[in-house]
Amino acid sequence: GALYGLALTPAFTLARTDNPELRWTTREAAASAIATPDGANLFRLRTAPIEARLRALPGVADAHVTVSLPDTLVVEIQEREAILDWAVGDVRFLVDRTGVLFALASSDGTAAAGLPAITDSRATSARLAVGSTLDPVDMDAATRLGSLVPLDLESSATSLVVAVTDANGFVVGTVPRSWIAVFGLYTPSLRTPAIIPGQVRLLRSLLAGREAAIERVILADEDSGTFIPRPTAVP
């Protein structure tokens, strides 16, 4: 009887919702997901559906909702953290460690500053949008290659750039433009990204002492690779 009375009493109705300040999710989107108007009886309120709706938002990694009597709903949200800058055409996405494209990078570049950048020119990638999830194999390869710096290759380049194409798979180039290294396509079982450390060692050995003379390197696997020299001037 007491519980029945509490469910009907106006003494414990929602009067305030504590929302955190969010970077990747608008206040309107969060309010729409919470969808609990003032005046709702807090004893009859189920928080699990609210948490599920919040977690469905692209920028939200996790959410917890609790009732604080007599009249407050407390919302705690953990936002996703960007680890990659994924470019498709003119659109740049922020990607978290689970492969979710959870937000657009700002036009001024501040949101993606310091992040490894991947340029994706594959035809199927034109369908990617905020809320999409990258293939785990692509994500594994991108994080491994995106973490490379010239020092890892004993290269004189200022920085490295990573791209993925339909024709060559993953490719690493240099800034300023010099050679390119074709790492290729990866699969879940036959040719996994686990071979990348071996490919990097092989690339370093191929560049040693001849970097300025190389135009293109093709890395078949951890042990097999070849290079194409730069054309020499015709006398």
C-alpha atoms as a PDB file:
ATOM      1  CA  GLY A   1       0.000   0.000   0.000  1.00  0.00           C
ATOM      2  CA  ALA A   2       2.862   2.372   0.810  1.00  0.00           C
ATOM      3  CA  LEU A   3       4.510   1.684  -2.560  1.00  0.00           C
ATOM      4  CA  TYR A   4       1.227   2.226  -4.332  1.00  0.00           C
ATOM      5  CA  GLY A   5       0.828   5.538  -2.547  1.00  0.00           C
ATOM      6  CA  LEU A   6       4.348   6.645  -3.484  1.00  0.00           C
ATOM      7  CA  ALA A   7       3.662   5.848  -7.121  1.00  0.00           C
ATOM      8  CA  LEU A   8       0.671   8.168  -7.112  1.00  0.00           C
ATOM      9  CA  THR A   9       1.832  10.970  -4.828  1.00  0.00           C
ATOM     10  CA  PRO A  10       2.808  14.299  -6.415  1.00  0.00           C
ATOM     11  CA  ALA A  11       5.498  14.752  -3.750  1.00  0.00           C
ATOM     12  CA  PHE A  12       8.138  12.863  -5.757  1.00  0.00           C
ATOM     13  CA  THR A  13       7.740  14.248  -9.262  1.00  0.00           C
ATOM     14  CA  LEU A  14      10.537  15.292 -11.587  1.00  0.00           C
ATOM     15  CA  ALA A  15      11.383  18.967 -11.313  1.00  0.00           C
ATOM     16  CA  ARG A  16      15.027  19.057 -12.449  1.00  0.00           C
ATOM     17  CA  THR A  17      17.346  17.058 -14.720  1.00  0.00           C
ATOM     18  CA  ASP A  18      21.093  17.347 -14.163  1.00  0.00           C
ATOM     19  CA  ASN A  19      22.710  17.113 -17.615  1.00  0.00           C
ATOM     20  CA  PRO A  20      26.493  17.202 -18.082  1.00  0.00           C
ATOM     21  CA  GLU A  21      28.135  19.552 -20.558  1.00  0.00           C
ATOM     22  CA  LEU A  22      28.852  17.535 -23.700  1.00  0.00           C
ATOM     23  CA  ARG A  23      31.289  18.130 -26.544  1.00  0.00           C
ATOM     24  CA  TRP A  24      30.022  15.782 -29.245  1.00  0.00           C
ATOM     25  CA  THR A  25      26.314  15.631 -28.452  1.00  0.00           C
ATOM     26  CA  THR A  26      23.965  18.605 -28.608  1.00  0.00           C
ATOM     27  CA  ARG A  27      21.770  19.435 -25.647  1.00  0.00           C
ATOM     28  CA  GLU A  28      18.717  18.917 -27.855  1.00  0.00           C
ATOM     29  CA  ALA A  29      19.808  15.394 -28.839  1.00  0.00           C
ATOM     30  CA  ALA A  30      20.464  14.450 -25.228  1.00  0.00           C
ATOM     31  CA  ALA A  31      17.092  15.861 -24.126  1.00  0.00           C
ATOM     32  CA  SER A  32      15.344  13.918 -26.879  1.00  0.00           C
ATOM     33  CA  ALA A  33      17.021  10.700 -25.703  1.00  0.00           C
ATOM     34  CA  ILE A  34      16.155  11.336 -22.051  1.00  0.00           C
ATOM     35  CA  ALA A  35      12.545  12.079 -23.055  1.00  0.00           C
ATOM     36  CA  THR A  36      11.317  12.490 -19.471  1.00  0.00           C
ATOM     37  CA  PRO A  37       9.187  15.599 -18.931  1.00  0.00           C
ATOM     38  CA  ASP A  38       8.985  17.533 -15.688  1.00  0.00           C
ATOM     39  CA  GLY A  39       6.178  16.214 -13.514  1.00  0.00           C
ATOM     40  CA  ALA A  40       6.919  12.529 -14.159  1.00  0.00           C
ATOM     41  CA  ASN A  41       6.612  10.370 -11.047  1.00  0.00           C
ATOM     42  CA  LEU A  42      10.118   9.276 -10.063  1.00  0.00           C
ATOM     43  CA  PHE A  43       8.924   6.072  -8.354  1.00  0.00           C
ATOM     44  CA  ARG A  44       7.435   4.858 -11.617  1.00  0.00           C
ATOM     45  CA  LEU A  45      10.410   5.924 -13.756  1.00  0.00           C
ATOM     46  CA  ARG A  46      12.544   3.199 -15.385  1.00  0.00           C
ATOM     47  CA  THR A  47      16.099   4.412 -16.020  1.00  0.00           C
ATOM     48  CA  ALA A  48      17.345   1.487 -18.153  1.00  0.00           C
ATOM     49  CA  PRO A  49      15.486   2.575 -21.332  1.00  0.00           C
ATOM     50  CA  ILE A  50      16.841   6.120 -20.911  1.00  0.00           C
ATOM     51  CA  GLU A  51      20.398   4.800 -20.629  1.00  0.00           C
ATOM     52  CA  ALA A  52      19.894   2.660 -23.745  1.00  0.00           C
ATOM     53  CA  ARG A  53      18.684   5.657 -25.763  1.00  0.00           C
ATOM     54  CA  LEU A  54      21.627   7.754 -24.617  1.00  0.00           C
ATOM     55  CA  ARG A  55      24.129   5.013 -25.508  1.00  0.00           C
ATOM     56  CA  ALA A  56      22.619   4.893 -29.002  1.00  0.00           C
ATOM     57  CA  LEU A  57      23.812   8.462 -29.650  1.00  0.00           C
ATOM     58  CA  PRO A  58      26.980   8.421 -31.814  1.00  0.00           C
ATOM     59  CA  GLY A  59      29.068  10.517 -29.448  1.00  0.00           C
ATOM     60  CA  VAL A  60      28.155   8.602 -26.283  1.00  0.00           C
ATOM     61  CA  ALA A  61      30.336   5.716 -25.095  1.00  0.00           C
ATOM     62  CA  ASP A  62      28.384   5.020 -21.906  1.00  0.00           C
ATOM     63  CA  ALA A  63      25.599   6.538 -19.828  1.00  0.00           C
ATOM     64  CA  HIS A  64      24.171   6.113 -16.323  1.00  0.00           C
ATOM     65  CA  VAL A  65      20.918   7.628 -15.094  1.00  0.00           C
ATOM     66  CA  THR A  66      19.900   7.721 -11.431  1.00  0.00           C
ATOM     67  CA  VAL A  67      17.035   9.194  -9.447  1.00  0.00           C
ATOM     68  CA  SER A  68      17.860  11.592  -6.642  1.00  0.00           C
ATOM     69  CA  LEU A  69      14.830  12.107  -4.433  1.00  0.00           C
ATOM     70  CA  PRO A  70      12.779  14.058  -4.037  1.00  0.00           C
ATOM     71  CA  ASP A  71      12.728  15.609  -7.542  1.00  0.00           C
ATOM     72  CA  THR A  72      15.942  15.203  -9.577  1.00  0.00           C
ATOM     73  CA  LEU A  73      17.122  12.986 -12.429  1.00  0.00           C
ATOM     74  CA  VAL A  74      20.928  12.724 -12.555  1.00  0.00           C
ATOM     75  CA  VAL A  75      22.432  11.944 -15.977  1.00  0.00           C
ATOM     76  CA  GLU A  76      26.091  10.886 -16.270  1.00  0.00           C
ATOM     77  CA  ILE A  77      27.549  10.507 -19.783  1.00  0.00           C
ATOM     78  CA  GLN A  78      30.958   9.286 -20.879  1.00  0.00           C
ATOM     79  CA  GLU A  79      31.739  10.597 -24.342  1.00  0.00           C
ATOM     80  CA  ARG A  80      33.804   8.823 -26.976  1.00  0.00           C
ATOM     81  CA  GLU A  81      37.477   9.742 -27.311  1.00  0.00           C
ATOM     82  CA  ALA A  82      38.951  10.290 -30.762  1.00  0.00           C
ATOM     83  CA  ILE A  83      42.061   8.305 -31.742  1.00  0.00           C
ATOM     84  CA  LEU A  84      41.915   8.669 -35.564  1.00  0.00           C
ATOM     85  CA  ASP A  85      41.051  11.328 -38.120  1.00  0.00           C
ATOM     86  CA  TRP A  86      39.326   9.445 -40.988  1.00  0.00           C
ATOM     87  CA  ALA A  87      38.940  11.407 -44.241  1.00  0.00           C
ATOM     88  CA  VAL A  88      36.546  10.383 -47.012  1.00  0.00           C
ATOM     89  CA  GLY A  89      36.629  12.933 -49.817  1.00  0.00           C
ATOM     90  CA  ASP A  90      36.106  16.343 -48.246  1.00  0.00           C
ATOM     91  CA  VAL A  91      34.523  14.887 -45.106  1.00  0.00           C
ATOM     92  CA  ARG A  92      36.602  14.103 -42.034  1.00  0.00           C
ATOM     93  CA  PHE A  93      35.333  11.913 -39.220  1.00  0.00           C
ATOM     94  CA  LEU A  94      36.567  11.388 -35.681  1.00  0.00           C
ATOM     95  CA  VAL A  95      36.953   7.697 -34.827  1.00  0.00           C
ATOM     96  CA  ASP A  96      37.146   6.141 -31.354  1.00  0.00           C
ATOM     97  CA  ARG A  97      39.019   2.980 -30.341  1.00  0.00           C
ATOM     98  CA  THR A  98      36.032   0.759 -31.144  1.00  0.00           C
ATOM     99  CA  GLY A  99      35.932   2.027 -34.749  1.00  0.00           C
ATOM    100  CA  VAL A 100      32.827   4.214 -34.405  1.00  0.00           C
ATOM    101  CA  LEU A 101      32.749   7.352 -36.557  1.00  0.00           C
ATOM    102  CA  PHE A 102      31.121   9.420 -33.856  1.00  0.00           C
ATOM    103  CA  ALA A 103      31.492  13.037 -35.014  1.00  0.00           C
ATOM    104  CA  LEU A 104      32.664  15.288 -37.817  1.00  0.00           C
ATOM    105  CA  ALA A 105      36.036  16.934 -37.368  1.00  0.00           C
ATOM    106  CA  SER A 106      35.740  20.701 -37.071  1.00  0.00           C
ATOM    107  CA  SER A 107      36.589  22.741 -40.141  1.00  0.00           C
ATOM    108  CA  ASP A 108      39.397  24.536 -38.288  1.00  0.00           C
ATOM    109  CA  GLY A 109      41.080  21.218 -37.524  1.00  0.00           C
ATOM    110  CA  THR A 110      41.235  21.702 -33.758  1.00  0.00           C
ATOM    111  CA  ALA A 111      39.240  18.563 -32.937  1.00  0.00           C
ATOM    112  CA  ALA A 112      41.583  16.366 -34.984  1.00  0.00           C
ATOM    113  CA  ALA A 113      44.828  18.118 -34.075  1.00  0.00           C
ATOM    114  CA  GLY A 114      47.555  15.612 -33.290  1.00  0.00           C
ATOM    115  CA  LEU A 115      45.529  12.569 -34.378  1.00  0.00           C
ATOM    116  CA  PRO A 116      46.846  10.074 -36.947  1.00  0.00           C
ATOM    117  CA  ALA A 117      45.064  10.814 -40.243  1.00  0.00           C
ATOM    118  CA  ILE A 118      43.832   8.168 -42.676  1.00  0.00           C
ATOM    119  CA  THR A 119      42.658   9.107 -46.188  1.00  0.00           C
ATOM    120  CA  ASP A 120      40.096   6.579 -47.430  1.00  0.00           C
ATOM    121  CA  SER A 121      39.373   6.723 -51.171  1.00  0.00           C
ATOM    122  CA  ARG A 122      37.659   3.331 -51.524  1.00  0.00           C
ATOM    123  CA  ALA A 123      34.356   3.422 -53.421  1.00  0.00           C
ATOM    124  CA  THR A 124      32.397   1.689 -50.665  1.00  0.00           C
ATOM    125  CA  SER A 125      33.575   4.227 -48.095  1.00  0.00           C
ATOM    126  CA  ALA A 126      31.382   6.908 -49.677  1.00  0.00           C
ATOM    127  CA  ARG A 127      28.558   5.367 -47.625  1.00  0.00           C
ATOM    128  CA  LEU A 128      30.264   6.104 -44.309  1.00  0.00           C
ATOM    129  CA  ALA A 129      28.471   8.584 -42.033  1.00  0.00           C
ATOM    130  CA  VAL A 130      28.409   9.644 -38.413  1.00  0.00           C
ATOM    131  CA  GLY A 131      27.349   6.559 -36.473  1.00  0.00           C
ATOM    132  CA  SER A 132      28.988   4.079 -38.874  1.00  0.00           C
ATOM    133  CA  THR A 133      31.496   1.536 -37.571  1.00  0.00           C
ATOM    134  CA  LEU A 134      34.712   0.663 -39.401  1.00  0.00           C
ATOM    135  CA  ASP A 135      35.591  -2.925 -40.198  1.00  0.00           C
ATOM    136  CA  PRO A 136      37.735  -4.322 -37.328  1.00  0.00           C
ATOM    137  CA  VAL A 137      40.495  -5.383 -39.745  1.00  0.00           C
ATOM    138  CA  ASP A 138      40.650  -1.881 -41.246  1.00  0.00           C
ATOM    139  CA  MET A 139      40.680  -0.401 -37.768  1.00  0.00           C
ATOM    140  CA  ASP A 140      43.544  -2.651 -36.672  1.00  0.00           C
ATOM    141  CA  ALA A 141      45.626  -1.834 -39.747  1.00  0.00           C
ATOM    142  CA  ALA A 142      44.883   1.896 -39.527  1.00  0.00           C
ATOM    143  CA  THR A 143      45.914   2.201 -35.884  1.00  0.00           C
ATOM    144  CA  ARG A 144      49.142   0.278 -36.490  1.00  0.00           C
ATOM    145  CA  LEU A 145      50.149   2.251 -39.589  1.00  0.00           C
ATOM    146  CA  GLY A 146      48.823   5.557 -38.278  1.00  0.00           C
ATOM    147  CA  SER A 147      51.164   5.336 -35.294  1.00  0.00           C
ATOM    148  CA  LEU A 148      54.281   5.180 -37.493  1.00  0.00           C
ATOM    149  CA  VAL A 149      56.705   8.108 -37.479  1.00  0.00           C
ATOM    150  CA  PRO A 150      59.754   8.673 -39.732  1.00  0.00           C
ATOM    151  CA  LEU A 151      62.097   7.629 -36.909  1.00  0.00           C
ATOM    152  CA  ASP A 152      60.545   4.130 -36.968  1.00  0.00           C
ATOM    153  CA  LEU A 153      61.817   3.779 -40.537  1.00  0.00           C
ATOM    154  CA  GLU A 154      65.029   5.750 -40.033  1.00  0.00           C
ATOM    155  CA  SER A 155      63.655   8.037 -42.730  1.00  0.00           C
ATOM    156  CA  SER A 156      64.618  11.633 -43.438  1.00  0.00           C
ATOM    157  CA  ALA A 157      60.964  12.552 -44.124  1.00  0.00           C
ATOM    158  CA  THR A 158      59.306  15.233 -42.019  1.00  0.00           C
ATOM    159  CA  SER A 159      56.170  13.120 -41.475  1.00  0.00           C
ATOM    160  CA  LEU A 160      54.265  10.142 -42.880  1.00  0.00           C
ATOM    161  CA  VAL A 161      50.800   9.942 -44.431  1.00  0.00           C
ATOM    162  CA  VAL A 162      48.532   6.897 -44.624  1.00  0.00           C
ATOM    163  CA  ALA A 163      45.896   6.176 -47.255  1.00  0.00           C
ATOM    164  CA  VAL A 164      43.731   3.201 -48.195  1.00  0.00           C
ATOM    165  CA  THR A 165      42.595   2.588 -51.781  1.00  0.00           C
ATOM    166  CA  ASP A 166      40.727  -0.067 -53.728  1.00  0.00           C
ATOM    167  CA  ALA A 167      43.743  -0.767 -55.929  1.00  0.00           C
ATOM    168  CA  ASN A 168      46.558  -0.972 -53.379  1.00  0.00           C
ATOM    169  CA  GLY A 169      44.999  -1.330 -49.945  1.00  0.00           C
ATOM    170  CA  PHE A 170      46.956   0.518 -47.265  1.00  0.00           C
ATOM    171  CA  VAL A 171      49.722   2.813 -48.513  1.00  0.00           C
ATOM    172  CA  VAL A 172      52.235   4.918 -46.572  1.00  0.00           C
ATOM    173  CA  GLY A 173      53.827   8.010 -48.109  1.00  0.00           C
ATOM    174  CA  THR A 174      56.032  10.866 -46.985  1.00  0.00           C
ATOM    175  CA  VAL A 175      55.936  14.614 -46.442  1.00  0.00           C
ATOM    176  CA  PRO A 176      57.626  16.148 -48.362  1.00  0.00           C
ATOM    177  CA  ARG A 177      56.635  13.729 -51.106  1.00  0.00           C
ATOM    178  CA  SER A 178      59.287  11.134 -51.801  1.00  0.00           C
ATOM    179  CA  TRP A 179      58.621   7.368 -51.859  1.00  0.00           C
ATOM    180  CA  ILE A 180      55.428   5.409 -51.219  1.00  0.00           C
ATOM    181  CA  ALA A 181      55.182   1.969 -49.609  1.00  0.00           C
ATOM    182  CA  VAL A 182      52.340  -0.387 -50.530  1.00  0.00           C
ATOM    183  CA  PHE A 183      51.400  -2.464 -47.482  1.00  0.00           C
ATOM    184  CA  GLY A 184      48.374  -3.954 -49.245  1.00  0.00           C
ATOM    185  CA  LEU A 185      44.993  -5.365 -48.263  1.00  0.00           C
ATOM    186  CA  TYR A 186      44.378  -7.256 -45.029  1.00  0.00           C
ATOM    187  CA  THR A 187      41.875  -9.963 -44.159  1.00  0.00           C
ATOM    188  CA  PRO A 188      40.639 -11.502 -40.885  1.00  0.00           C
ATOM    189  CA  SER A 189      42.577 -14.754 -41.372  1.00  0.00           C
ATOM    190  CA  LEU A 190      44.794 -15.157 -44.468  1.00  0.00           C
ATOM    191  CA  ARG A 191      46.641 -11.822 -44.374  1.00  0.00           C
ATOM    192  CA  THR A 192      46.023 -10.161 -41.039  1.00  0.00           C
ATOM    193  CA  PRO A 193      47.355  -6.798 -39.789  1.00  0.00           C
ATOM    194  CA  ALA A 194      49.586  -8.809 -37.425  1.00  0.00           C
ATOM    195  CA  ILE A 195      52.194  -8.876 -40.230  1.00  0.00           C
ATOM    196  CA  ILE A 196      52.536  -5.076 -40.194  1.00  0.00           C
ATOM    197  CA  PRO A 197      55.432  -4.937 -37.672  1.00  0.00           C
ATOM    198  CA  GLY A 198      57.372  -7.337 -39.907  1.00  0.00           C
ATOM    199  CA  GLN A 199      56.506  -5.264 -42.974  1.00  0.00           C
ATOM    200  CA  VAL A 200      57.777  -2.154 -41.197  1.00  0.00           C
ATOM    201  CA  ARG A 201      61.108  -3.859 -40.414  1.00  0.00           C
ATOM    202  CA  LEU A 202      61.392  -4.949 -44.043  1.00  0.00           C
ATOM    203  CA  LEU A 203      60.614  -1.439 -45.285  1.00  0.00           C
ATOM    204  CA  ARG A 204      63.268   0.019 -43.009  1.00  0.00           C
ATOM    205  CA  SER A 205      65.876  -2.400 -44.402  1.00  0.00           C
ATOM    206  CA  LEU A 206      64.908  -1.600 -48.012  1.00  0.00           C
ATOM    207  CA  LEU A 207      65.166   2.152 -47.403  1.00  0.00           C
ATOM    208  CA  ALA A 208      68.504   1.935 -45.599  1.00  0.00           C
ATOM    209  CA  GLY A 209      71.188   3.732 -47.596  1.00  0.00           C
ATOM    210  CA  ARG A 210      68.991   4.208 -50.672  1.00  0.00           C
ATOM    211  CA  GLU A 211      65.940   6.189 -49.554  1.00  0.00           C
ATOM    212  CA  ALA A 212      66.565   9.089 -51.934  1.00  0.00           C
ATOM    213  CA  ALA A 213      66.746   6.696 -54.907  1.00  0.00           C
ATOM    214  CA  ILE A 214      63.496   4.827 -54.226  1.00  0.00           C
ATOM    215  CA  GLU A 215      60.169   5.704 -55.794  1.00  0.00           C
ATOM    216  CA  ARG A 216      57.909   2.833 -54.700  1.00  0.00           C
ATOM    217  CA  VAL A 217      58.157  -0.111 -52.311  1.00  0.00           C
ATOM    218  CA  ILE A 218      55.867  -3.154 -52.463  1.00  0.00           C
ATOM    219  CA  LEU A 219      55.669  -5.242 -49.281  1.00  0.00           C
ATOM    220  CA  ALA A 220      54.179  -8.634 -50.109  1.00  0.00           C
ATOM    221  CA  ASP A 221      54.539  -9.877 -46.533  1.00  0.00           C
ATOM    222  CA  GLU A 222      56.970  -9.782 -43.613  1.00  0.00           C
ATOM    223  CA  ASP A 223      59.812 -11.338 -45.605  1.00  0.00           C
ATOM    224  CA  SER A 224      59.156 -10.503 -49.246  1.00  0.00           C
ATOM    225  CA  GLY A 225      59.389  -7.035 -50.712  1.00  0.00           C
ATOM    226  CA  THR A 226      60.793  -5.121 -53.624  1.00  0.00           C
ATOM    227  CA  PHE A 227      61.305  -1.539 -54.672  1.00  0.00           C
ATOM    228  CA  ILE A 228      61.175   0.512 -57.852  1.00  0.00           C
ATOM    229  CA  PRO A 229      63.986   3.066 -58.178  1.00  0.00           C
ATOM    230  CA  ARG A 230      63.423   6.631 -59.221  1.00  0.00           C
ATOM    231  CA  PRO A 231      63.936   7.279 -62.943  1.00  0.00           C
ATOM    232  CA  THR A 232      67.359   8.649 -63.658  1.00  0.00           C
ATOM    233  CA  ALA A 233      67.909  11.604 -65.941  1.00  0.00           C
ATOM    234  CA  VAL A 234      68.513  10.734 -69.575  1.00  0.00           C
ATOM    235  CA  PRO A 235      71.913  12.018 -70.783  1.00  0.00           C
END
